[in-house]
Coordinates of C-alpha atoms in Angstrom, one line a residue:
Chain A
X1 CA -120.4 36.5 -64.3
X2 CA -116.7 37.6 -65.0
X3 CA -117.9 39.7 -68.1
X4 CA -120.7 41.6 -65.6
X5 CA -117.7 42.3 -63.1
X6 CA -115.6 43.4 -66.2
X7 CA -118.0 46.1 -67.1
X8 CA -118.7 47.1 -63.6
X9 CA -115.1 47.7 -62.8
X10 CA -115.0 49.6 -66.1
X11 CA -117.8 51.6 -65.0
X12 CA -116.3 52.8 -61.8
X13 CA -113.1 53.4 -63.4
X14 CA -114.8 55.9 -66.1
X15 CA -116.9 57.5 -63.0
X16 CA -113.5 57.7 -61.1
X17 CA -111.0 59.2 -63.9
X18 CA -113.7 60.8 -66.1
X19 CA -116.6 62.0 -64.4
X20 CA -115.9 63.1 -60.7
X21 CA -112.8 65.0 -61.9
X22 CA -115.0 67.7 -63.2
X23 CA -118.1 69.3 -61.6
X24 CA -120.0 69.8 -64.8
X25 CA -119.6 66.1 -65.6
X26 CA -121.0 65.5 -62.0
X27 CA -124.0 67.7 -62.6
X28 CA -125.1 65.9 -65.9
X29 CA -124.5 62.6 -64.0
X30 CA -126.8 63.8 -61.3
X31 CA -129.4 65.2 -63.7
X32 CA -129.7 61.9 -65.3
X33 CA -130.1 60.3 -62.3
X34 CA -132.9 62.8 -61.0
X35 CA -135.0 62.2 -64.2
X36 CA -134.3 58.5 -64.0
X37 CA -135.7 58.4 -60.5
X38 CA -138.2 61.3 -60.5
X39 CA -141.4 58.8 -60.8
X40 CA -139.9 56.5 -57.9
X41 CA -140.4 59.6 -55.9
X42 CA -143.4 61.4 -57.0
X43 CA -146.7 59.6 -58.2
X44 CA -147.9 63.4 -58.7
X45 CA -149.4 63.1 -62.2
X46 CA -149.3 66.6 -62.8
X47 CA -145.3 66.9 -61.8
X48 CA -144.7 64.1 -64.4
X49 CA -146.7 65.8 -67.1
X50 CA -144.6 69.2 -66.6
X51 CA -141.3 67.1 -66.9
X52 CA -142.3 65.2 -69.7
X53 CA -143.2 68.5 -71.7
X54 CA -139.9 69.9 -70.3
X55 CA -138.0 67.3 -71.9
X56 CA -140.1 67.8 -75.2
X57 CA -139.1 71.6 -75.2
X58 CA -135.6 70.7 -74.2
X59 CA -135.3 69.1 -77.6
X60 CA -136.7 71.9 -79.1
X61 CA -134.5 74.4 -77.8
X62 CA -131.3 72.5 -78.5
X63 CA -132.5 72.3 -82.2
X64 CA -132.9 76.1 -82.3
X65 CA -129.4 76.3 -80.8
X66 CA -127.8 73.6 -83.3
X67 CA -129.1 76.2 -86.5
X68 CA -129.3 79.7 -84.9
X69 CA -126.3 79.3 -82.0
X70 CA -123.6 77.2 -84.0
X71 CA -124.3 78.7 -87.6
X72 CA -125.3 82.0 -86.8
X73 CA -128.5 81.5 -89.0
X74 CA -131.0 83.6 -86.8
X75 CA -134.5 81.7 -87.1
X76 CA -137.3 83.7 -85.4
X77 CA -139.5 81.1 -86.7
X78 CA -138.6 78.0 -85.3
X79 CA -142.3 77.3 -84.3
X80 CA -142.6 76.2 -87.8
X81 CA -140.5 73.1 -87.5
X82 CA -142.4 72.3 -84.2
X83 CA -145.9 73.0 -85.6
X84 CA -144.9 70.7 -88.8
X85 CA -143.9 68.0 -87.0
X86 CA -146.7 67.9 -84.7
X87 CA -149.2 68.2 -87.6
X88 CA -147.5 65.8 -89.7
X89 CA -147.5 63.2 -86.9
X90 CA -151.0 63.9 -86.0
X91 CA -152.5 63.7 -89.6
X92 CA -150.4 60.5 -90.0
X93 CA -151.7 58.7 -87.1
X94 CA -155.2 60.0 -87.6
X95 CA -155.6 59.5 -91.0
X96 CA -153.1 56.6 -91.9
X97 CA -153.2 55.1 -88.7
X98 CA -149.4 54.9 -88.2
X99 CA -148.3 54.0 -84.7
X100 CA -146.4 56.8 -82.7
X101 CA -143.1 55.2 -83.4
X102 CA -143.6 55.4 -86.9
X103 CA -145.6 58.9 -87.0
X104 CA -143.1 60.7 -84.9
X105 CA -140.0 60.2 -87.0
X106 CA -142.4 61.0 -90.0
X107 CA -143.1 64.3 -88.6
X108 CA -139.2 64.8 -88.3
X109 CA -138.6 63.9 -91.9
X110 CA -141.7 66.1 -92.9
X111 CA -139.8 68.9 -90.9
X112 CA -136.7 68.3 -92.9
X113 CA -138.5 69.1 -95.8
X114 CA -140.2 72.3 -94.3
X115 CA -136.2 73.1 -93.6
X116 CA -135.4 72.7 -97.2
X117 CA -138.4 74.9 -98.6
X118 CA -137.6 77.8 -96.2
X119 CA -133.8 77.2 -96.3
X120 CA -133.5 77.5 -100.1
X121 CA -134.7 81.1 -100.5
X122 CA -133.8 82.4 -96.9
X123 CA -130.0 81.4 -97.5
X124 CA -129.8 84.5 -99.8
X125 CA -130.4 86.6 -96.6
X126 CA -128.2 87.1 -93.5
X127 CA -128.6 89.0 -90.0
X128 CA -132.1 90.6 -89.5
X129 CA -133.3 90.3 -92.8
X130 CA -133.2 86.3 -92.3
X131 CA -134.6 86.4 -89.0
X132 CA -137.6 88.7 -90.2
X133 CA -138.1 86.3 -93.4
X134 CA -138.0 83.2 -91.1
X135 CA -140.5 84.8 -88.6
X136 CA -143.3 84.9 -91.5
X137 CA -143.0 81.2 -92.3
X138 CA -145.3 79.9 -89.4
X139 CA -147.5 82.9 -89.7
X140 CA -148.3 81.5 -93.3
X141 CA -148.5 77.9 -92.3
X142 CA -151.0 79.3 -89.8
X143 CA -152.8 81.0 -92.5
X144 CA -152.9 77.6 -94.2
X145 CA -154.3 75.7 -91.2
X146 CA -157.1 77.9 -91.2
X147 CA -157.9 78.2 -94.7
X148 CA -158.3 74.2 -94.8
X149 CA -160.0 73.1 -91.6
X150 CA -161.5 69.9 -93.0
X151 CA -157.9 68.8 -93.2
X152 CA -156.1 70.6 -90.2
X153 CA -159.0 70.9 -88.1
X154 CA -158.7 74.9 -88.1
X155 CA -158.9 76.6 -85.1
X156 CA -159.4 73.6 -82.8
X157 CA -156.6 71.6 -84.4
X158 CA -156.4 67.8 -84.8
X159 CA -157.4 65.9 -81.9
X160 CA -157.8 62.3 -80.6
X161 CA -154.4 61.1 -81.6
X162 CA -153.1 58.0 -79.9
X163 CA -151.1 58.3 -77.0
X164 CA -147.2 57.4 -77.1
X165 CA -147.7 54.9 -74.4
X166 CA -151.0 54.1 -72.1
X167 CA -148.8 55.0 -68.8
X168 CA -148.0 58.3 -67.9
X169 CA -144.8 57.2 -66.4
X170 CA -143.8 55.0 -69.6
X171 CA -144.6 58.4 -71.6
X172 CA -142.1 60.1 -69.3
X173 CA -139.6 57.8 -69.5
X174 CA -139.6 57.5 -73.5
X175 CA -139.7 61.2 -73.8
X176 CA -136.8 61.7 -71.3
X177 CA -134.7 58.9 -72.9
X178 CA -135.3 60.5 -76.5
X179 CA -134.3 63.8 -75.3
X180 CA -131.0 62.4 -73.8
X181 CA -130.6 60.5 -76.8
X182 CA -131.3 63.4 -79.3
X183 CA -129.4 65.9 -77.2
X184 CA -126.4 63.9 -77.1
X185 CA -126.6 63.3 -81.1
X186 CA -126.8 67.2 -81.4
X187 CA -124.0 67.7 -79.4
X188 CA -121.9 65.3 -81.1
X189 CA -122.6 66.9 -84.3
X190 CA -121.6 70.2 -82.9
X191 CA -118.6 68.6 -81.6
X192 CA -117.5 66.8 -84.9
X193 CA -116.0 68.1 -88.4
X194 CA -119.5 69.4 -89.4
X195 CA -119.3 71.5 -86.0
X196 CA -116.3 73.0 -86.8
X197 CA -117.7 74.1 -90.1
X198 CA -121.1 75.3 -88.4
X199 CA -118.9 77.5 -85.9
X200 CA -116.8 78.8 -88.5
X201 CA -119.7 79.9 -90.7
X202 CA -121.0 81.8 -87.8
X203 CA -117.6 83.6 -87.2
X204 CA -117.0 84.4 -91.1
X205 CA -118.8 82.9 -93.9
X206 CA -116.4 84.8 -96.5
X207 CA -113.6 83.0 -94.8
X208 CA -115.4 79.7 -94.9
X209 CA -116.0 79.9 -98.6
X210 CA -112.5 81.1 -99.4
X211 CA -111.4 77.6 -97.7
X212 CA -112.9 75.6 -100.2
X213 CA -116.3 74.7 -98.1
X214 CA -119.7 75.0 -100.0
X215 CA -121.2 77.2 -97.2
X216 CA -124.8 76.7 -98.7
X217 CA -124.8 73.0 -98.3
X218 CA -123.6 73.2 -94.6
X219 CA -126.3 75.8 -93.9
X220 CA -128.8 74.0 -95.6
X221 CA -127.9 71.0 -93.7
X222 CA -128.1 73.0 -90.6
X223 CA -131.4 73.8 -91.5
X224 CA -132.7 70.2 -91.9
X225 CA -130.9 68.7 -89.0
X226 CA -132.6 71.5 -86.8
X227 CA -135.9 71.0 -88.4
X228 CA -135.4 67.1 -87.9
X229 CA -135.2 67.5 -84.1
X230 CA -137.8 70.0 -83.7
X231 CA -140.1 68.1 -85.8
X232 CA -139.6 64.9 -83.7
X233 CA -140.1 67.4 -80.6
X234 CA -143.6 68.6 -82.6
X235 CA -144.3 65.0 -82.8
X236 CA -143.6 64.0 -79.4
X237 CA -145.8 67.0 -77.8
X238 CA -148.6 65.9 -80.7
X239 CA -149.0 62.3 -79.3
X240 CA -148.3 63.5 -75.5
X241 CA -151.1 66.3 -75.7
X242 CA -153.2 64.2 -78.2
X243 CA -153.7 67.3 -80.1
X244 CA -151.8 69.2 -82.8
X245 CA -153.5 73.1 -82.9
X246 CA -152.5 76.3 -84.3
X247 CA -150.8 77.0 -80.7
X248 CA -147.5 75.1 -81.9
X249 CA -147.0 77.5 -84.7
X250 CA -147.8 80.7 -82.7
X251 CA -145.1 83.6 -82.6
X252 CA -144.7 83.4 -79.0
X253 CA -143.4 79.5 -79.1
X254 CA -140.8 80.6 -81.5
X255 CA -139.6 83.6 -79.3
X256 CA -139.7 81.3 -76.2
X257 CA -137.2 78.7 -78.0
X258 CA -135.2 82.0 -78.4
X259 CA -135.4 83.0 -74.8
X260 CA -134.5 79.6 -73.6
X261 CA -131.3 79.4 -76.1
X262 CA -130.1 83.0 -74.9
X263 CA -131.0 82.6 -71.2
X264 CA -128.8 79.0 -71.1
X265 CA -126.1 80.3 -73.2
X266 CA -126.2 79.9 -77.1
X267 CA -123.7 77.4 -79.0
X268 CA -123.6 75.1 -76.3
X269 CA -126.6 72.5 -76.7
X270 CA -126.4 72.0 -72.6
X271 CA -127.3 75.6 -72.3
X272 CA -130.7 75.9 -73.8
X273 CA -131.6 72.1 -72.5
X274 CA -130.7 73.4 -69.1
X275 CA -132.4 76.7 -69.4
X276 CA -135.7 74.7 -70.2
X277 CA -135.5 72.7 -67.3
X278 CA -135.4 75.9 -65.2
X279 CA -137.8 78.2 -67.2
X280 CA -140.5 75.8 -67.8
X281 CA -140.9 74.6 -64.6
X282 CA -140.5 78.0 -63.0
X283 CA -143.4 79.5 -65.4
X284 CA -145.6 76.8 -64.0
X285 CA -144.5 77.2 -60.7
X286 CA -145.4 81.3 -61.1
X287 CA -149.0 80.0 -62.0
X288 CA -149.9 80.5 -58.3
X289 CA -149.2 84.2 -58.4
X290 CA -150.9 84.8 -62.0
X291 CA -150.7 88.5 -62.0
X292 CA -147.3 89.0 -61.5
X293 CA -146.1 86.0 -63.4
X294 CA -144.9 87.5 -66.6
X295 CA -143.5 90.1 -64.6
X296 CA -141.4 87.6 -62.5
X297 CA -140.4 85.5 -65.4
X298 CA -139.3 88.8 -67.3
X299 CA -137.2 89.7 -64.1
X300 CA -135.6 86.5 -63.9
X301 CA -134.4 86.9 -67.5
X302 CA -133.3 90.6 -67.5
X303 CA -131.0 89.8 -64.2
X304 CA -129.6 86.8 -66.0
X305 CA -128.7 89.1 -69.3
X306 CA -127.4 91.8 -67.5
X307 CA -125.0 89.6 -65.5
X308 CA -124.2 86.8 -67.6
X309 CA -124.4 87.9 -71.4
X310 CA -123.0 84.6 -72.4
X311 CA -126.0 82.7 -70.5
X312 CA -126.4 81.0 -67.3
X313 CA -124.8 77.5 -67.9
X314 CA -121.4 79.1 -69.6
X315 CA -121.1 81.5 -66.6
X316 CA -121.7 79.0 -64.1
X317 CA -119.1 76.5 -65.5
X318 CA -116.5 79.1 -65.9
X319 CA -117.3 79.9 -62.1
X320 CA -116.8 75.9 -60.9
X321 CA -113.9 74.9 -63.8
X322 CA -111.0 76.6 -64.7
X323 CA -109.2 75.9 -68.2
X324 CA -105.6 74.9 -68.3
X325 CA -103.5 77.8 -70.1
X326 CA -101.3 74.8 -71.8
X327 CA -103.3 71.9 -72.5
X328 CA -106.6 73.4 -72.6
X329 CA -108.2 70.6 -70.6
X330 CA -110.9 71.9 -68.3
X331 CA -109.8 71.5 -64.1
X332 CA -112.2 71.8 -61.0
X333 CA -111.5 75.6 -60.1
X334 CA -110.1 74.5 -56.3
X335 CA -107.1 72.7 -58.3
X336 CA -103.8 74.6 -58.6
X337 CA -102.1 72.3 -60.9
X338 CA -103.6 70.5 -63.9
X339 CA -105.0 67.2 -63.7
X340 CA -103.4 66.1 -67.0
X341 CA -100.0 68.2 -67.7
X342 CA -99.3 69.5 -64.3
X343 CA -98.7 73.1 -65.5
X344 CA -99.9 75.8 -63.0
X345 CA -103.5 77.0 -63.0
X346 CA -102.8 80.3 -60.9
Chain B
X1 CA -92.2 82.0 -119.8
X2 CA -94.0 78.7 -119.8
X3 CA -97.3 78.2 -121.0
X4 CA -100.4 80.2 -119.4
X5 CA -101.5 78.7 -116.2
X6 CA -103.9 81.6 -115.3
X7 CA -105.0 83.9 -117.9
X8 CA -106.6 87.1 -117.3
X9 CA -108.3 88.7 -120.4
X10 CA -109.9 92.2 -120.5
X11 CA -111.1 92.3 -116.9
X12 CA -113.2 95.3 -115.6
X13 CA -114.9 96.1 -112.7
X14 CA -116.4 99.3 -111.7
X15 CA -117.7 100.8 -108.3
X16 CA -120.4 103.4 -108.9
X17 CA -118.1 106.2 -111.2
X18 CA -115.0 104.5 -110.1
X19 CA -113.2 102.0 -112.5
X20 CA -111.5 99.6 -110.1
X21 CA -109.9 97.5 -112.5
X22 CA -109.9 98.5 -116.2
X23 CA -109.1 96.2 -118.8
X24 CA -106.5 93.8 -117.2
X25 CA -104.7 91.2 -119.2
X26 CA -101.9 89.4 -117.9
X27 CA -100.9 85.4 -117.5
X28 CA -99.2 83.6 -114.9
X29 CA -97.2 80.6 -115.7
X30 CA -96.9 77.3 -113.6
X31 CA -93.7 77.6 -112.4
X32 CA -93.6 81.4 -111.8
X33 CA -93.8 83.7 -108.8
X34 CA -95.6 86.8 -109.8
X35 CA -95.8 90.0 -107.8
X36 CA -98.3 92.4 -108.0
X37 CA -97.9 96.1 -106.6
X38 CA -99.1 99.5 -107.2
X39 CA -100.1 102.7 -105.2
X40 CA -102.7 102.2 -102.5
X41 CA -106.4 102.0 -104.3
X42 CA -104.4 100.9 -107.7
X43 CA -107.1 98.1 -107.6
X44 CA -104.7 94.9 -106.7
X45 CA -107.0 93.4 -104.0
X46 CA -110.0 93.8 -106.3
X47 CA -108.1 92.3 -108.9
X48 CA -107.4 89.4 -106.5
X49 CA -111.1 89.3 -105.4
X50 CA -112.1 88.8 -108.8
X51 CA -109.8 86.1 -109.4
X52 CA -110.9 84.4 -106.3
X53 CA -114.9 85.0 -107.3
X54 CA -115.3 87.2 -104.0
X55 CA -116.3 90.0 -106.5
X56 CA -118.0 89.4 -109.9
X57 CA -116.3 91.0 -113.0
X58 CA -118.4 93.5 -115.1
X59 CA -116.6 92.2 -118.0
X60 CA -113.7 90.0 -119.1
X61 CA -112.4 86.2 -118.8
X62 CA -110.3 84.4 -116.6
X63 CA -109.0 80.8 -117.4
X64 CA -107.6 78.8 -115.1
X65 CA -105.8 75.7 -116.5
X66 CA -107.3 76.9 -119.8
X67 CA -110.8 76.4 -118.1
X68 CA -113.2 79.3 -117.6
X69 CA -113.6 80.4 -113.8
X70 CA -115.6 83.7 -114.5
X71 CA -118.5 83.8 -112.5
X72 CA -117.7 80.4 -110.2
X73 CA -118.2 80.4 -106.6
X74 CA -115.4 81.0 -104.4
X75 CA -115.3 77.7 -103.0
X76 CA -115.5 76.2 -106.5
X77 CA -112.5 78.0 -107.3
X78 CA -110.7 76.9 -104.5
X79 CA -111.5 73.5 -105.2
X80 CA -110.2 73.6 -108.7
X81 CA -106.8 75.0 -107.2
X82 CA -106.5 78.5 -106.3
X83 CA -106.3 79.6 -102.9
X84 CA -106.0 83.1 -101.5
X85 CA -105.2 84.8 -98.1
X86 CA -106.8 88.0 -97.3
X87 CA -105.3 91.6 -96.5
X88 CA -107.3 92.1 -93.8
X89 CA -107.1 88.9 -91.9
X90 CA -110.4 87.1 -91.5
X91 CA -109.6 84.4 -88.8
X92 CA -112.4 82.4 -87.0
X93 CA -111.6 84.3 -83.6
X94 CA -113.5 82.2 -81.4
X95 CA -112.3 78.8 -82.5
X96 CA -108.8 77.3 -81.6
X97 CA -106.2 77.9 -84.4
X98 CA -105.6 74.4 -85.7
X99 CA -109.7 74.4 -85.8
X100 CA -109.3 77.5 -88.2
X101 CA -106.8 75.2 -90.5
X102 CA -109.3 72.2 -90.2
X103 CA -112.0 74.1 -92.2
X104 CA -109.6 74.2 -95.1
X105 CA -108.8 70.5 -94.5
X106 CA -112.5 69.6 -94.4
X107 CA -112.6 71.4 -98.1
X108 CA -113.8 68.5 -100.6
X109 CA -110.2 69.3 -102.2
X110 CA -108.2 68.6 -99.2
X111 CA -110.0 65.7 -98.4
X112 CA -109.2 63.9 -101.9
X113 CA -105.6 64.7 -101.5
X114 CA -103.1 63.1 -99.2
X115 CA -102.8 59.7 -97.8
X116 CA -104.1 60.4 -94.5
X117 CA -107.0 62.3 -95.1
X118 CA -108.9 60.8 -92.1
X119 CA -106.4 62.3 -89.6
X120 CA -107.5 65.9 -90.5
X121 CA -106.1 67.4 -87.4
X122 CA -102.7 65.7 -88.3
X123 CA -102.5 67.3 -91.7
X124 CA -103.8 71.0 -90.0
X125 CA -101.2 70.2 -87.8
X126 CA -98.6 70.0 -90.5
X127 CA -99.9 73.2 -92.1
X128 CA -99.3 75.2 -88.9
X129 CA -95.8 73.6 -88.2
X130 CA -95.0 74.9 -91.7
X131 CA -96.2 78.2 -90.8
X132 CA -94.6 78.2 -87.6
X133 CA -97.5 78.6 -85.4
X134 CA -97.9 74.9 -84.2
X135 CA -96.8 75.5 -80.8
X136 CA -100.0 77.8 -80.4
X137 CA -102.4 75.4 -81.9
X138 CA -104.8 74.9 -79.2
X139 CA -105.2 78.9 -78.6
X140 CA -107.9 80.8 -79.7
X141 CA -107.2 82.7 -82.9
X142 CA -108.5 85.9 -80.8
X143 CA -105.1 85.5 -79.0
X144 CA -102.9 86.0 -81.9
X145 CA -100.7 88.6 -82.9
X146 CA -100.9 90.6 -86.3
X147 CA -97.7 88.6 -87.3
X148 CA -99.2 85.5 -86.3
X149 CA -102.5 86.1 -87.7
X150 CA -100.7 86.4 -91.3
X151 CA -99.0 83.1 -91.1
X152 CA -102.4 81.5 -89.9
X153 CA -103.9 82.8 -93.3
X154 CA -100.9 81.0 -95.2
X155 CA -101.4 78.1 -93.2
X156 CA -105.2 77.9 -93.9
X157 CA -104.5 78.7 -97.8
X158 CA -101.8 76.0 -98.4
X159 CA -104.1 73.3 -96.2
X160 CA -106.0 73.0 -99.5
X161 CA -102.9 72.2 -100.9
X162 CA -103.5 74.6 -104.2
X163 CA -101.7 75.3 -107.3
X164 CA -102.1 78.9 -107.4
X165 CA -101.5 80.7 -104.2
X166 CA -102.6 84.2 -104.2
X167 CA -101.0 86.0 -101.3
X168 CA -102.4 89.7 -100.4
X169 CA -99.4 91.5 -98.5
X170 CA -98.1 88.3 -96.8
X171 CA -95.4 90.4 -95.1
X172 CA -97.5 92.9 -93.7
X173 CA -97.3 93.6 -90.0
X174 CA -94.2 91.3 -90.2
X175 CA -90.9 92.3 -88.1
X176 CA -87.8 92.3 -90.4
X177 CA -86.8 88.9 -89.2
X178 CA -90.2 87.7 -89.5
X179 CA -90.6 88.7 -92.9
X180 CA -87.2 87.2 -93.9
X181 CA -88.5 83.9 -92.4
X182 CA -91.9 84.2 -94.2
X183 CA -90.0 84.9 -97.5
X184 CA -87.9 81.7 -96.9
X185 CA -91.2 79.7 -96.0
X186 CA -92.8 81.2 -99.3
X187 CA -89.7 80.0 -101.6
X188 CA -89.7 76.4 -100.0
X189 CA -93.5 76.0 -100.5
X190 CA -93.0 77.3 -104.2
X191 CA -90.5 74.6 -104.5
X192 CA -92.9 72.1 -103.8
X193 CA -92.6 68.8 -101.9
X194 CA -93.9 67.1 -98.8
X195 CA -94.1 68.9 -95.4
X196 CA -95.3 66.5 -93.1
X197 CA -98.5 65.1 -94.2
X198 CA -99.3 68.1 -96.2
X199 CA -98.0 68.0 -100.1
X200 CA -97.0 71.0 -101.5
X201 CA -97.8 71.3 -105.4
X202 CA -95.2 73.6 -105.9
X203 CA -97.6 76.3 -106.7
X204 CA -97.6 79.4 -108.8
X205 CA -98.0 82.5 -106.8
X206 CA -99.2 86.0 -107.2
X207 CA -97.8 88.1 -104.4
X208 CA -99.4 91.7 -103.5
X209 CA -96.9 93.4 -101.4
X210 CA -95.6 96.6 -100.3
X211 CA -92.3 95.5 -99.1
X212 CA -90.6 95.9 -102.6
X213 CA -87.0 94.7 -101.4
X214 CA -88.2 91.5 -100.1
X215 CA -90.6 91.2 -103.1
X216 CA -88.1 91.7 -105.6
X217 CA -86.0 88.8 -104.1
X218 CA -88.6 86.1 -104.5
X219 CA -90.5 87.2 -107.3
X220 CA -89.8 86.2 -110.9
X221 CA -91.9 88.7 -112.8
X222 CA -93.8 92.1 -111.5
X223 CA -96.7 93.7 -112.8
X224 CA -97.9 96.9 -111.7
X225 CA -101.1 98.6 -111.4
X226 CA -102.4 102.0 -111.1
X227 CA -105.8 103.1 -111.3
X228 CA -107.1 99.6 -112.2
X229 CA -104.6 99.6 -115.1
X230 CA -101.4 97.7 -115.8
X231 CA -98.6 100.3 -116.3
X232 CA -95.8 97.7 -116.6
X233 CA -94.8 94.1 -116.7
X234 CA -91.5 92.7 -116.5
X235 CA -88.7 91.1 -114.3
X236 CA -87.8 93.0 -111.3
X237 CA -85.1 94.9 -112.8
X238 CA -87.1 96.1 -115.7
X239 CA -89.7 97.2 -113.1
X240 CA -87.1 99.0 -110.9
X241 CA -85.7 100.9 -114.2
X242 CA -89.3 101.5 -115.6
X243 CA -89.7 105.5 -115.4
X244 CA -93.7 105.2 -115.7
X245 CA -93.0 103.0 -112.5
X246 CA -90.8 105.4 -111.1
X247 CA -93.2 108.3 -111.6
X248 CA -96.6 106.5 -110.6
X249 CA -95.5 104.3 -107.6
X250 CA -92.0 104.7 -106.3
X251 CA -91.5 108.3 -106.6
X252 CA -88.6 110.1 -108.2
X253 CA -84.8 108.9 -107.7
X254 CA -83.6 105.3 -107.2
X255 CA -84.3 102.7 -104.6

């Protein structure tokens, strides 16, 4: 009992000293509680389905940010990892009868392999050349899918895959939990020493090499890590939708990921995740005005990119928080002195 | 002069019709500070870029500690113990200054050395302390002045604890007082020793510089390059009195 009391007190101390002091952290906690309590407030299967898919795409968008946002290796073919993960999970489940808890990580690992296969030749390229080359890979894979319909299901894809869980609510909780876990891991990676090197590669690759760091190895690592997380998202998608089809490899899927990341703010991880939670449900909501759907979606994008070139979330964060000029700790915008070093914030 | 530490033999590099480096031969001893001077476009930076593997030589050979490094990758050469700074500074502008140096501290060579390798930040901080910009460690590199960027370049280079340090115009953009301070720092570094968690091997140095008075004070030997060819090699006093150098680089008269 004392132990429980100790941990409860510790939790309150952390909430008081670490969370409530910064609006962005409060938003993250509220967002977490919203996801946690969503099934309590709604029994609507359609809403749960939308939010489950949103969580899956949030993992995908964050994985693109890990590669392209942080290391600057612009990947226009991110659907490749997603599709490979989806197909690998579907095939291993249908043909080898692996349960979802094994087939989904397997999808991630196969996507790592795909990352290595495209990473090794592509790393000789930079900028637009790299972007255009990566764009080609999902199209090539789609050709293979159509060429071997016995194995891949051709245009119809592979269907009849096992669900992640029987209940839709359980499905939702598993996917949301994984989204939180995987995005935290990605954020931790970018916050680590490896993340510093990823950042530096984006800034000036030659200077990183002149610092004694093998940039090729790190770029390949970024491809593999990003592939792994996108592959997991693909596996989750296949098991949730119970189908792995060519739509997972479409060019539009690759570009949707880029749009989400740019909208939310690249090189942040939280930006693309937040963007998916705005744009994906928005797109579903706009289904009611089918004729104007794409137009309205485009208008929202243009407005955001015009006025917030760094993305929506970094812009919002800068509005509600200020950085202390002395200790670089963030404070709520209404404060006049830093909460840590007491330096003036005006 | 001691045994050759770095040996450059018959090095050639051509860009289209221009011979930027033409059959260059020289060596650097372990305890030496070698000055590299020459008019603009003489091929000094190209020569350094060939040594550090940023550019590939058309022909010739470079030996470091009696091992061939010609054609090796830049990061490999740095990990063998050669570090360089850039003439046009290349900081990671959107990263804090300390993170700029941490990148060097994360190279395999730097990770292998030192007792507190787990404290990467502390080691980076010591490099910044040595360069004299530790008070700005948390600022973004984009906020630094030209002179401070030069110091950052030096901090990044020494963080790998090199045995041969190549400095491309380390005094460029510095005020006379700052130049004096930087010259002293270079001399202190060359002597070797421990600066906090950072250990200086007392690296041999190649310094490209246009501020000749300052260079003459710290260099043991000077090589003069003109049109990609070495036209003079000797002590600072010999170079000052060399008629070819006066004609090609210093102009007529005395300095």
